[in-house]
C-alpha positions as a printed NumPy array, in Angstrom:
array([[-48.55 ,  53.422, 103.982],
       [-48.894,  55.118, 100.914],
       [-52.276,  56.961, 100.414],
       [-54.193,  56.474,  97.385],
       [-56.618,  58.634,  95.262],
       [-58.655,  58.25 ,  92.125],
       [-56.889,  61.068,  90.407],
       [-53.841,  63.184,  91.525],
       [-53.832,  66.864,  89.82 ],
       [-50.451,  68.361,  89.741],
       [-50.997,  72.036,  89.966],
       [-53.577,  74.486,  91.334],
       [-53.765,  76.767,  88.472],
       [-57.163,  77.633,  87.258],
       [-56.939,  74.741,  84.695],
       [-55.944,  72.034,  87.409],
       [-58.776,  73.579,  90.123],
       [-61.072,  72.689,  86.807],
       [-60.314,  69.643,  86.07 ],
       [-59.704,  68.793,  89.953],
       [-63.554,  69.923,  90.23 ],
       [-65.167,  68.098,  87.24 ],
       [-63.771,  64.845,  88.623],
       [-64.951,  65.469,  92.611],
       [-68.46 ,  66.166,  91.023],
       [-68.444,  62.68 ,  89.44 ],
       [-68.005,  61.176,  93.044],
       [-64.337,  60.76 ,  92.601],
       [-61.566,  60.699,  95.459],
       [-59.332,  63.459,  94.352],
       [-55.899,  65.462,  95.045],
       [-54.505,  68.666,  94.42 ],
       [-50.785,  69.367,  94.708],
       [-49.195,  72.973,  94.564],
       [-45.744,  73.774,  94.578],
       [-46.152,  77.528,  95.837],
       [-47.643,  78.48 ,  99.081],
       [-50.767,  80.146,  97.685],
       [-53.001,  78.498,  95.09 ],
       [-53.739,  79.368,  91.428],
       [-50.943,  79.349,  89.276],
       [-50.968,  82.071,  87.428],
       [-54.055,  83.547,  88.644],
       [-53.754,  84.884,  91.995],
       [-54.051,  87.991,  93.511],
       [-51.082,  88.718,  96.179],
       [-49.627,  91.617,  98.797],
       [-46.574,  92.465,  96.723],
       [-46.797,  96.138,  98.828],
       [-47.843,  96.533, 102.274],
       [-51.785,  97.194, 101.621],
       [-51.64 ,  97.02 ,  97.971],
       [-52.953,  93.915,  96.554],
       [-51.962,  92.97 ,  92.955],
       [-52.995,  90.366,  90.713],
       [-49.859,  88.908,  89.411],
       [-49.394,  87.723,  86.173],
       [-53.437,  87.422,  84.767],
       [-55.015,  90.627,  85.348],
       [-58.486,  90.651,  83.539],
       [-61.138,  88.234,  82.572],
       [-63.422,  87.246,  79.621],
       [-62.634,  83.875,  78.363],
       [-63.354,  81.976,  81.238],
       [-65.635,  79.438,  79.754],
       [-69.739,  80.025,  80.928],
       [-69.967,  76.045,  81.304],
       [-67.364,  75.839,  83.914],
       [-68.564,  78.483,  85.78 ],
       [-72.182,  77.022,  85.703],
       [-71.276,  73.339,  86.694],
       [-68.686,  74.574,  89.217],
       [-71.226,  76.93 ,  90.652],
       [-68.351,  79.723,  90.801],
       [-71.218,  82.419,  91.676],
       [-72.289,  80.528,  94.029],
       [-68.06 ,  81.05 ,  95.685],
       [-67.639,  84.396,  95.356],
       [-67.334,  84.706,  91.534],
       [-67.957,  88.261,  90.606],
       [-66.439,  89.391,  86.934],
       [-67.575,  93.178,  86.202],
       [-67.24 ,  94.102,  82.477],
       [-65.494,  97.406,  82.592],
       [-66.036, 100.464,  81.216],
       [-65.102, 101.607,  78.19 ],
       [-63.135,  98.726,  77.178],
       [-60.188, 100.576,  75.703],
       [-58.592, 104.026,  76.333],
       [-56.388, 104.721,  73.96 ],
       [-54.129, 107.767,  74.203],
       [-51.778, 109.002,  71.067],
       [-49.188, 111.063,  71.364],
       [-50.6  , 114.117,  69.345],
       [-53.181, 114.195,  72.023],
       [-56.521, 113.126,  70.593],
       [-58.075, 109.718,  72.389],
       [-59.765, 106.722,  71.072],
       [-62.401, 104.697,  73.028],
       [-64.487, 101.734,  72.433],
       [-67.327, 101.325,  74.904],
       [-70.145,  98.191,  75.74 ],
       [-72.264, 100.561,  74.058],
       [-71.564,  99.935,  70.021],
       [-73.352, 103.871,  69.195],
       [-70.375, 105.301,  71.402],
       [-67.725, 103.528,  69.902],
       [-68.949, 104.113,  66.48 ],
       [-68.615, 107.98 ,  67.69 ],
       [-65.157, 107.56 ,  68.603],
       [-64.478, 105.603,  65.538],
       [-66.043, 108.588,  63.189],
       [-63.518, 111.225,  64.518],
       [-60.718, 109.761,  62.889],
       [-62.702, 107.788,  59.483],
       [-66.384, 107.687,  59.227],
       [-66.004, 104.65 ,  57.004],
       [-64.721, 102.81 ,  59.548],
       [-67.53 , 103.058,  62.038],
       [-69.915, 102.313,  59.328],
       [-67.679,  99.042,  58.724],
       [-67.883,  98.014,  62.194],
       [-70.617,  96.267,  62.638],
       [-69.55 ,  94.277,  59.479],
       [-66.086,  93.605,  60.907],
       [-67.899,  92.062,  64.276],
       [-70.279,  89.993,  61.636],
       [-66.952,  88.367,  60.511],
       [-65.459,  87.694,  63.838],
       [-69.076,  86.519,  64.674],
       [-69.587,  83.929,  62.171],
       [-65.708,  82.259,  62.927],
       [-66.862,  82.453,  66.329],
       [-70.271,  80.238,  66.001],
       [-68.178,  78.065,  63.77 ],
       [-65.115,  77.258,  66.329],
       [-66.852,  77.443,  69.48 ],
       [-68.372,  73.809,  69.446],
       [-65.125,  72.474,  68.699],
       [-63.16 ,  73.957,  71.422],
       [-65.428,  72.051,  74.09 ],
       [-63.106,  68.281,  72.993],
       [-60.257,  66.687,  71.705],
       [-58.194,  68.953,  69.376],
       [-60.202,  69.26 ,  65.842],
       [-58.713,  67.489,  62.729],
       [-58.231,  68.988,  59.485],
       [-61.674,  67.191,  58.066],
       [-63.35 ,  68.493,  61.358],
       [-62.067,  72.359,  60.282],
       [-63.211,  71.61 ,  56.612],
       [-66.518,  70.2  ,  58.09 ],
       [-67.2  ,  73.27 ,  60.424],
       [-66.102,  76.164,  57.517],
       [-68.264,  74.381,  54.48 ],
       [-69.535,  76.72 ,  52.333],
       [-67.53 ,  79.538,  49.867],
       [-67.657,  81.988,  53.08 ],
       [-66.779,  79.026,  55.248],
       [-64.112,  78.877,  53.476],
       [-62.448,  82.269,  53.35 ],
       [-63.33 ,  82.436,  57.509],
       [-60.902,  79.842,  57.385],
       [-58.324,  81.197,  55.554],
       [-58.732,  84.097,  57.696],
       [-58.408,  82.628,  60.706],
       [-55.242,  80.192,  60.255],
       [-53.534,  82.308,  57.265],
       [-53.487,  85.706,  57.935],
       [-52.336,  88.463,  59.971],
       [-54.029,  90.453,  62.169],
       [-52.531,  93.332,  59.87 ],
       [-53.981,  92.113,  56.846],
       [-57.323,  91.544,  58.235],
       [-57.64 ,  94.733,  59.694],
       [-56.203,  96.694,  56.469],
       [-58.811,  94.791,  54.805],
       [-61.514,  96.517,  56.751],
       [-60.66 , 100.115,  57.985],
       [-58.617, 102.479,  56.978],
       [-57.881, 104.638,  59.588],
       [-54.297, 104.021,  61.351],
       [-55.51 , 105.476,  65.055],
       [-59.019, 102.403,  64.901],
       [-56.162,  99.857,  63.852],
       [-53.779, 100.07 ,  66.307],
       [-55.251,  99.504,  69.357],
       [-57.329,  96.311,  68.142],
       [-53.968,  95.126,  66.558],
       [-52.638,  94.309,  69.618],
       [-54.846,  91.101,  70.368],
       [-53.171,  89.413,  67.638],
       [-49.942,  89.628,  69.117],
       [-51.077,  88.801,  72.577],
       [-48.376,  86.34 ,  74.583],
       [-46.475,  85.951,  71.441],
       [-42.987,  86.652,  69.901],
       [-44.414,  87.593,  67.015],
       [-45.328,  90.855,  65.167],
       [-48.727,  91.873,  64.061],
       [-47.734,  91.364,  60.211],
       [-46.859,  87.869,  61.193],
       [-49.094,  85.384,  59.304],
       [-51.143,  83.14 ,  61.852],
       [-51.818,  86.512,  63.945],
       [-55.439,  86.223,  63.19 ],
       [-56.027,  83.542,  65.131],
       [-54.552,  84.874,  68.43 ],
       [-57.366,  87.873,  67.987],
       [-59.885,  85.208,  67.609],
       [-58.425,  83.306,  70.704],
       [-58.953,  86.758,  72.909],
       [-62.581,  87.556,  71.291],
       [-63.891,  84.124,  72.411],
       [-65.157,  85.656,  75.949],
       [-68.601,  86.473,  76.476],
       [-69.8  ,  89.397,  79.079],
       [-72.964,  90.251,  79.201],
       [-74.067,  88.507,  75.81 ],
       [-71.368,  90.544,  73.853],
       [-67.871,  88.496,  72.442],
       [-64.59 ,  90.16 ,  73.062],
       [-65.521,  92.168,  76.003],
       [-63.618,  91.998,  79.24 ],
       [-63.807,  93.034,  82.901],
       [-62.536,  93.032,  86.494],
       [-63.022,  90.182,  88.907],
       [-63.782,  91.323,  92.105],
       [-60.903,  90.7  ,  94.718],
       [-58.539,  90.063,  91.664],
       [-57.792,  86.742,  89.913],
       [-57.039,  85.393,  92.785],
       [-61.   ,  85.064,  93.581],
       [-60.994,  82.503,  90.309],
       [-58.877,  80.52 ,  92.579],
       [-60.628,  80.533,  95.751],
       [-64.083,  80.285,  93.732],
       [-62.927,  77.188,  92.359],
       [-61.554,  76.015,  95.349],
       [-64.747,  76.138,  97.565],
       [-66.176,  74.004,  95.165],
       [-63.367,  71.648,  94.819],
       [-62.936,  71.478,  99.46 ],
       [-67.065,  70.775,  99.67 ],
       [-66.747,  67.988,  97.088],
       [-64.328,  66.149,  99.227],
       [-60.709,  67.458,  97.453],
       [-57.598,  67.313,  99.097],
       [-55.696,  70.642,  98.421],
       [-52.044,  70.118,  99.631],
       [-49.725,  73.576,  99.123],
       [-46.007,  73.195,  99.167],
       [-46.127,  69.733,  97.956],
       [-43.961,  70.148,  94.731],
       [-44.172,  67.201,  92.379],
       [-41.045,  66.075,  91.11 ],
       [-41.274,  62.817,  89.631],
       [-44.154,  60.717,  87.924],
       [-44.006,  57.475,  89.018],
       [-44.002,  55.299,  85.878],
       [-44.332,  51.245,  85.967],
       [-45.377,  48.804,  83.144],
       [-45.411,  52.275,  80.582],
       [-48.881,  53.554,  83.227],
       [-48.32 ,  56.511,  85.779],
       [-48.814,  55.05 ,  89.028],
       [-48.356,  58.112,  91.494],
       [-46.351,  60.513,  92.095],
       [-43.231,  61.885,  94.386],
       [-42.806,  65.158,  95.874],
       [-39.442,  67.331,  96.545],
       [-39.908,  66.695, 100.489],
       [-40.459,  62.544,  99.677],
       [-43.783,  62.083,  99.944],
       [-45.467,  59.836,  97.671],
       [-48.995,  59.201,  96.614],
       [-50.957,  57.264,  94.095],
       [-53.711,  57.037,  92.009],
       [-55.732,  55.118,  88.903],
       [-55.18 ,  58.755,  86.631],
       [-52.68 ,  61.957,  86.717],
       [-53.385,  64.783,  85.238],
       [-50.862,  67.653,  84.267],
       [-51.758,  71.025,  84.623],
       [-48.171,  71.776,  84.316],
       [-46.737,  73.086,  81.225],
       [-45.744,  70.386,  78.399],
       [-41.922,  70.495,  79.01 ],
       [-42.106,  70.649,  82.64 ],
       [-44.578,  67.875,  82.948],
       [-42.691,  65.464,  79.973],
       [-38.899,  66.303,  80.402],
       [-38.595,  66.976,  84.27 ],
       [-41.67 ,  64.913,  85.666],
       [-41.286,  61.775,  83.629],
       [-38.268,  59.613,  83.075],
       [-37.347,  60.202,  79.575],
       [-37.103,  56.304,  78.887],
       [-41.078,  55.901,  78.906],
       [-40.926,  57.985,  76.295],
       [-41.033,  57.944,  72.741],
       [-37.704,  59.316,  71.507],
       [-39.58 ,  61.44 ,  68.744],
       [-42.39 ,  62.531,  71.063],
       [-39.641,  63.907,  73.54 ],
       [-38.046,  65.368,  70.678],
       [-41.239,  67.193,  69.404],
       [-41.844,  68.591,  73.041],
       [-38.514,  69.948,  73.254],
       [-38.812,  71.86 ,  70.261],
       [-41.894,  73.585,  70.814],
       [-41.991,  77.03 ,  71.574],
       [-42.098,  78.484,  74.773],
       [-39.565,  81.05 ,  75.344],
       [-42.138,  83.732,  76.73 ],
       [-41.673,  87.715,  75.563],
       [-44.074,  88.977,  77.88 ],
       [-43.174,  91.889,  80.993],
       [-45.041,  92.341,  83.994],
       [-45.029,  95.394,  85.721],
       [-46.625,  95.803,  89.258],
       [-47.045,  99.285,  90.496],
       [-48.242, 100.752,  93.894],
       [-48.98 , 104.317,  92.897],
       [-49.702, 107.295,  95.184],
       [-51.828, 109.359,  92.419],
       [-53.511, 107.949,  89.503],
       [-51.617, 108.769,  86.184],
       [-52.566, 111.938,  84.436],
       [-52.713, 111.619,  80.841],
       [-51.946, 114.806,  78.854],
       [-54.414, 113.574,  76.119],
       [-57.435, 113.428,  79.147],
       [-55.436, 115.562,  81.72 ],
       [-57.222, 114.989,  85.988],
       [-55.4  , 112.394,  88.87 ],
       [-59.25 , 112.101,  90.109],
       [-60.692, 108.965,  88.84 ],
       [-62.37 , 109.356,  85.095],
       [-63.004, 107.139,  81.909],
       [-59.149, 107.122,  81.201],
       [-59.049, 105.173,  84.391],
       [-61.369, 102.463,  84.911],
       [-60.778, 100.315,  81.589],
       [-57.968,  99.285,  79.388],
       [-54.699, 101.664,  78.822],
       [-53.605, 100.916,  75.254],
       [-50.262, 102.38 ,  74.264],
       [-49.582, 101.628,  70.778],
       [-50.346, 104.647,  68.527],
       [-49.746, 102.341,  65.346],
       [-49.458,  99.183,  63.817],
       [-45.777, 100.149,  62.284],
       [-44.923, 100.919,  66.06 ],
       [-46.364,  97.331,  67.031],
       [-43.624,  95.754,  64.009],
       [-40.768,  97.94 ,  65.484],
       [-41.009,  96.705,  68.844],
       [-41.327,  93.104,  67.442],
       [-38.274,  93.336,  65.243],
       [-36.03 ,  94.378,  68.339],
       [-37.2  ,  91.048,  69.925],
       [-36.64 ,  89.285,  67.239],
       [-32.69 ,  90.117,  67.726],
       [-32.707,  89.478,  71.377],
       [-33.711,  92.985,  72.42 ],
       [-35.908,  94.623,  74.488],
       [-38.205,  96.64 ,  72.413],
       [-36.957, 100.406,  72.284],
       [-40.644, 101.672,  72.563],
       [-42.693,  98.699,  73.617],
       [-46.777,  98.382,  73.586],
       [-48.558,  98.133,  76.682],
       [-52.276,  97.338,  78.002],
       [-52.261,  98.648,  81.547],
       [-55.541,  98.307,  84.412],
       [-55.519, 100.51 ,  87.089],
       [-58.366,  97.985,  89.243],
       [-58.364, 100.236,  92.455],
       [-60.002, 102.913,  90.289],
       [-63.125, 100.467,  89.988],
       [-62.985,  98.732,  93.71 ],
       [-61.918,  99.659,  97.193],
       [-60.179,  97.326,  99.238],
       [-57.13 ,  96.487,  96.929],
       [-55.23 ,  99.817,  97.723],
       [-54.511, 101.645, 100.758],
       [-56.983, 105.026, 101.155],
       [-56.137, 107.535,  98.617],
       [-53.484, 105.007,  96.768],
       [-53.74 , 102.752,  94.28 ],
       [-52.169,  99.894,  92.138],
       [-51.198,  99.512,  88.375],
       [-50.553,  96.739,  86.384],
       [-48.487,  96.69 ,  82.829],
       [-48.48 ,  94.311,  80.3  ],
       [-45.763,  94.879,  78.234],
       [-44.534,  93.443,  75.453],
       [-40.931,  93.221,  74.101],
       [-38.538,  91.27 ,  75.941],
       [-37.211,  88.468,  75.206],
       [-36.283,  85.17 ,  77.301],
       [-32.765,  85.114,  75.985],
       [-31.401,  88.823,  76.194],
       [-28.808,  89.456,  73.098],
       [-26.809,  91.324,  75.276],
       [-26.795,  90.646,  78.912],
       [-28.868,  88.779,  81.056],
       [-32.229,  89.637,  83.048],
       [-30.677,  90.239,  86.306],
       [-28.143,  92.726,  85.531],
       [-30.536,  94.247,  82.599],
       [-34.321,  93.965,  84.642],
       [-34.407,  97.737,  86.313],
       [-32.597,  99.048,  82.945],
       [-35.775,  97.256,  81.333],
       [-38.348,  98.427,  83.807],
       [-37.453, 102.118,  83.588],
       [-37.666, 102.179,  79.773],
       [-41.269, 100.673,  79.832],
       [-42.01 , 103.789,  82.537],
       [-39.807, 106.027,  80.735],
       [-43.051, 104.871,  77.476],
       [-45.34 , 105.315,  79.837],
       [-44.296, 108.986,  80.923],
       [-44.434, 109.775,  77.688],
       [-48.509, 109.879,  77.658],
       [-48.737, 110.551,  81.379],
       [-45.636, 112.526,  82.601],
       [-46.383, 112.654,  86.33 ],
       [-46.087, 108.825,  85.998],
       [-42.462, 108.664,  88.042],
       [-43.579, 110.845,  90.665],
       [-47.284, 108.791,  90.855],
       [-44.967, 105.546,  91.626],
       [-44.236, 104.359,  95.253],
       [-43.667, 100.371,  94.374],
       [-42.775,  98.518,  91.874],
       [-41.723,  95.004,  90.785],
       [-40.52 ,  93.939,  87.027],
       [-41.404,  90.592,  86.115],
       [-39.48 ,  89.04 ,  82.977],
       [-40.215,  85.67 ,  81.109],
       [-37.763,  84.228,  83.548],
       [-39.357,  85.409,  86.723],
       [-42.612,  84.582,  85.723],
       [-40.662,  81.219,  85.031],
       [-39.398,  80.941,  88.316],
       [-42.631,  82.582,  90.697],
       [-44.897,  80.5  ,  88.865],
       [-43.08 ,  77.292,  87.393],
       [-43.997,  78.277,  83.552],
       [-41.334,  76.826,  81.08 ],
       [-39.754,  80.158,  79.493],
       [-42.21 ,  82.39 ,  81.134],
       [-44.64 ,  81.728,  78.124],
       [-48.189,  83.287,  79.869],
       [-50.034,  80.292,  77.694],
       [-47.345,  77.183,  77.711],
       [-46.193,  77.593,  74.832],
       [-47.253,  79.835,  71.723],
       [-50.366,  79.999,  70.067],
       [-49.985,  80.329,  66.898],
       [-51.891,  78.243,  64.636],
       [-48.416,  75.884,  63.633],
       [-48.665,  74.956,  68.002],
       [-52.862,  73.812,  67.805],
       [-55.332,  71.792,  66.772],
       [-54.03 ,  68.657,  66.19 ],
       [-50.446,  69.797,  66.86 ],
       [-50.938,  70.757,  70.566],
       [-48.895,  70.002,  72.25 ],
       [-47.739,  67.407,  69.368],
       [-49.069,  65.885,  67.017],
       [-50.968,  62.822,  67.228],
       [-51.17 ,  63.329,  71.292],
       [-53.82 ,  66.886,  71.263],
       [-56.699,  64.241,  72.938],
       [-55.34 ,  65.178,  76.296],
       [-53.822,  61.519,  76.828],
       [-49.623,  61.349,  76.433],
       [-47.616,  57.755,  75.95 ],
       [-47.844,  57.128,  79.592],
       [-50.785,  55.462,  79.725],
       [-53.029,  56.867,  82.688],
       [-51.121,  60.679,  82.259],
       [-53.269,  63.55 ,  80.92 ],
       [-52.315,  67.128,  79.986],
       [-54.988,  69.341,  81.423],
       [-53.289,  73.389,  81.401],
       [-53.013,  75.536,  78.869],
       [-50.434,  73.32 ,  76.633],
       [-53.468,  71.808,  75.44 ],
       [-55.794,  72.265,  73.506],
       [-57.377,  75.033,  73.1  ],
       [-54.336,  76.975,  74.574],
       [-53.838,  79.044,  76.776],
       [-55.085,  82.5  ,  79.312],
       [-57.819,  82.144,  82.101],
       [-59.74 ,  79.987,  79.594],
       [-60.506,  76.865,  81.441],
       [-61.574,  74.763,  78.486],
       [-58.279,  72.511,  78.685],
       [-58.805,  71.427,  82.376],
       [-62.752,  70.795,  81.833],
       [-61.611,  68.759,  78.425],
       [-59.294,  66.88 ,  80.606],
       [-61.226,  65.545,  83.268],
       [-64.187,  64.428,  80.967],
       [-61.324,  62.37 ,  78.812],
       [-60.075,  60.744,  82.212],
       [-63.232,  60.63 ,  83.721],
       [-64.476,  58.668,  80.55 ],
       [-61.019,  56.062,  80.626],
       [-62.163,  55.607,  84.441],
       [-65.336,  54.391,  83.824],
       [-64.476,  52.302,  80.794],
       [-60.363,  51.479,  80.026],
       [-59.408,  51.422,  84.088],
       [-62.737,  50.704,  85.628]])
């Protein structure tokens, strides 16, 4: 006999554990499948080194939405985010260091050593980011806004130009627009370009830095921190809550098939053949893995599979995973004991020109000659996640694109991996020695460890022309899809993508609302 539940989420990622939640808490009889062994997607925290416990793709946390973790009760499971401190270390190859701390005097200090204009523009800079902020927020908590909800939310002459800002420009123009030194630019360039193949002169950059200053810690936007234990603790915070309100978590149970009848999903079937149903399914798979591999094409609209097909998803994004046996010892802050150049985020990108460059290689199918990296050395902040006297690394690195010009990624992925050290050394040149481990992670492994469609961290870009009302296409960015009873709830919704949550709380409330009214 086939057993039944009132919803089946596919996938345990952070978004699925969500959305899996929200509907236990309204008393219904719920399912979670995983394909891996371990839950959480993309946010886990795993032994990739004997004693040396990585998380591995999502390293850092600010986003996560404060209503989630308040109706979840995530504290409550072990939820512990620390903001770090400072924020940003940014090291240039001349020598001198910028910093931005949680305390706004010391970053205006750092700030003043290269323009004092620029620190007293600051605070003005934040007032902008501020004010887009108070506008967007409400509307990221529903269905995908409209173009008359955007006009609504921005009325006004400044409404207005916040607008413009936000789905027009690039994160180049906005920041030439308000400082003038090249050292303050470059580092806070880099959130515009964030998951993306794009450049940070790219028009529709802006609104991937306002996507990554939505986080709040500790009543300030933008700021981010460590959780405790790794992402992985998101996970297993979530899925306490989820096991005490009566979910089934099943690992190893990959879905292969929605089971469609009379144009409704109906269940689902596994690789192994097991099969299970349910009133509602929701997705927290990515758009093209849930619509062209999970569904039969023929319930389909021929122009919806058409329009999921082209969006884009082929990821650019590098993960490095390092066990190292002394902490990296920057020539601009020289010491291997643990100091400020440790404990926050490692910029490398000593310009916005350097940012383009390693864009425009990607852009031609290459890895990018000199690429930009954030790196978090956690251990430096937290015992327990490194053996005594060691301790892990983790690079973000961006250029490299899902289809290599020349070659392919597994003839081409240590070639890759060395140059991003070989960057590295270059600002910390007892790097190679440091290094005892290490694992490269391309779009296509990320792909394959974690069942992303082209490796993209968020499902697909997100860039302004891939939201709002055309996530993940338009006229289907409520969270519903043509099969009737099938809802999108990861990041290929809106509002996109990282450890966000919003999509998989958004999707449960829209099911939870068709349960009680369409398919009560």
């Amino acid at each position: 006999m086939v057993e039944h539940y009132d919803a089946i989420v596919i996938g345990t990622g952070h978004n699925g554990l969500i959305a899996a939640g929200y509907l236990a808490r309204a008393g219904k009889r719920v399912l979670a499948l995983e394909r891996r062994h371990i839950i959480g997607g993309a946010t886990v925290t795993e032994e990739h080194f004997p004693g040396y416990h990585l998380s591995t793709c999502s390293y850092v946390c600010s986003l996560l939405l404060p209503e989630v973790i308040r109706d979840l009760e995530m504290v409550r499971y072990g939820y512990d985010v620390r903001p770090f401190d400072p924020q940003y270390f940014v090291p240039f190859p001349d020598g001198r260091v910028f910093m931005t701390f949680l305390d706004e005097r010391r970053t205006r200090e750092s700030i003043a050593r290269f323009s004092r204009r620029d620190a007293e523009r600051w605070g003005d800079y934040w007032a902008m980011w501020d004010r887009i902020i108070a506008r967007m927020r409400p509307l990221l908590l529903g269905p995908a806004p409209t173009m008359a909800d955007l006009e609504r939310a921005f009325d006004g002459p400044q409404g207005v130009e916040d607008l413009r800002t936000l789905l027009m420009k690039s994160i180049a123009e906005v920041l030439d627009e308000w400082f003038e030194s090249e050292e303050v630019k470059a580092p806070i360039a880099t959130g515009g370009v964030i998951g993306t193949s794009l450049g940070p002169r790219s028009p529709g950059t802006a609104y991937i830095k306002f996507h990554h200053l939505l986080g709040q810690l500790g009543g300030q936007f933008g700021v981010w921190g460590f959780v405790r234990g790794g992402m992985g603790s998101i996970a297993t915070a979530l899925a306490g809550f989820c096991r005490d309100h009566g979910v089934t978590i099943l690992t190893d149970a990959e879905v292969v098939e929605v089971d469609v009848q009379d144009g409704a999903a109906r269940g689902v079937r596994l690789a192994d053949g097991r099969r299970y149903t349910a009133n509602v399914i929701l997705s927290n798979a990515d758009p093209q893995r849930t619509f062209l591999r999970m569904v039969d094409r023929r319930h389909l609209p021929a122009w919806f599979v058409d329009a999921i097909a082209a969006m884009k998803v082929e990821g650019s994004v590098v993960k490095v995973l390092l066990g190292l046996g002394e902490l990296p010892n920057f020539t601009a802050m020289p010491g291997t004991d643990i100091g400020p150049q440790h404990t926050g985020a490692i910029v490398i990108n000593p310009s916005i020109d350097y940012l383009e460059r390693a864009a425009d290689d990607a852009k031609y199918g290459r890895p990018s000659a000199r690429p930009f990296m954030d790196a978090y050395i956690q251990s430096a902040t937290e015992d327990g996640l490194a053996p005594p006297g060691k301790h892990i690394m983790s690079l973000f690195v961006q250029y490299a694109p899902y289809t290599l010009a020349e070659g392919d990624w597994n003839s081409r992925r240590d070639e890759i991996g060395k140059n991003i050290i070989d960057t590295l050394a270059e600002y910390a040149p007892n790097i190679w020695n440091a290094i005892e481990h290490m694992v490269v992670l391309g779009p296509p492994d990320i792909e394959e460890t974690i069942g992303i469609t082209g490796g993209n961290i968020f499902h697909g870009e997100i860039t302004p022309d891939q939201m709002f009302a055309f996530r993940p296409v338009p006229g289907w960015s409520g969270y519903e899809s043509p099969v009737e009873r099938l809802y999108l709830c990861g990041s290929g919704a809106w509002p996109g993508g990282a450890v966000f949550g919003a999509p998989g709380r958004n999707a449960a409330l829209a099911a939870l609302a068709d349960l009680e009214s369409k398919y009560a």
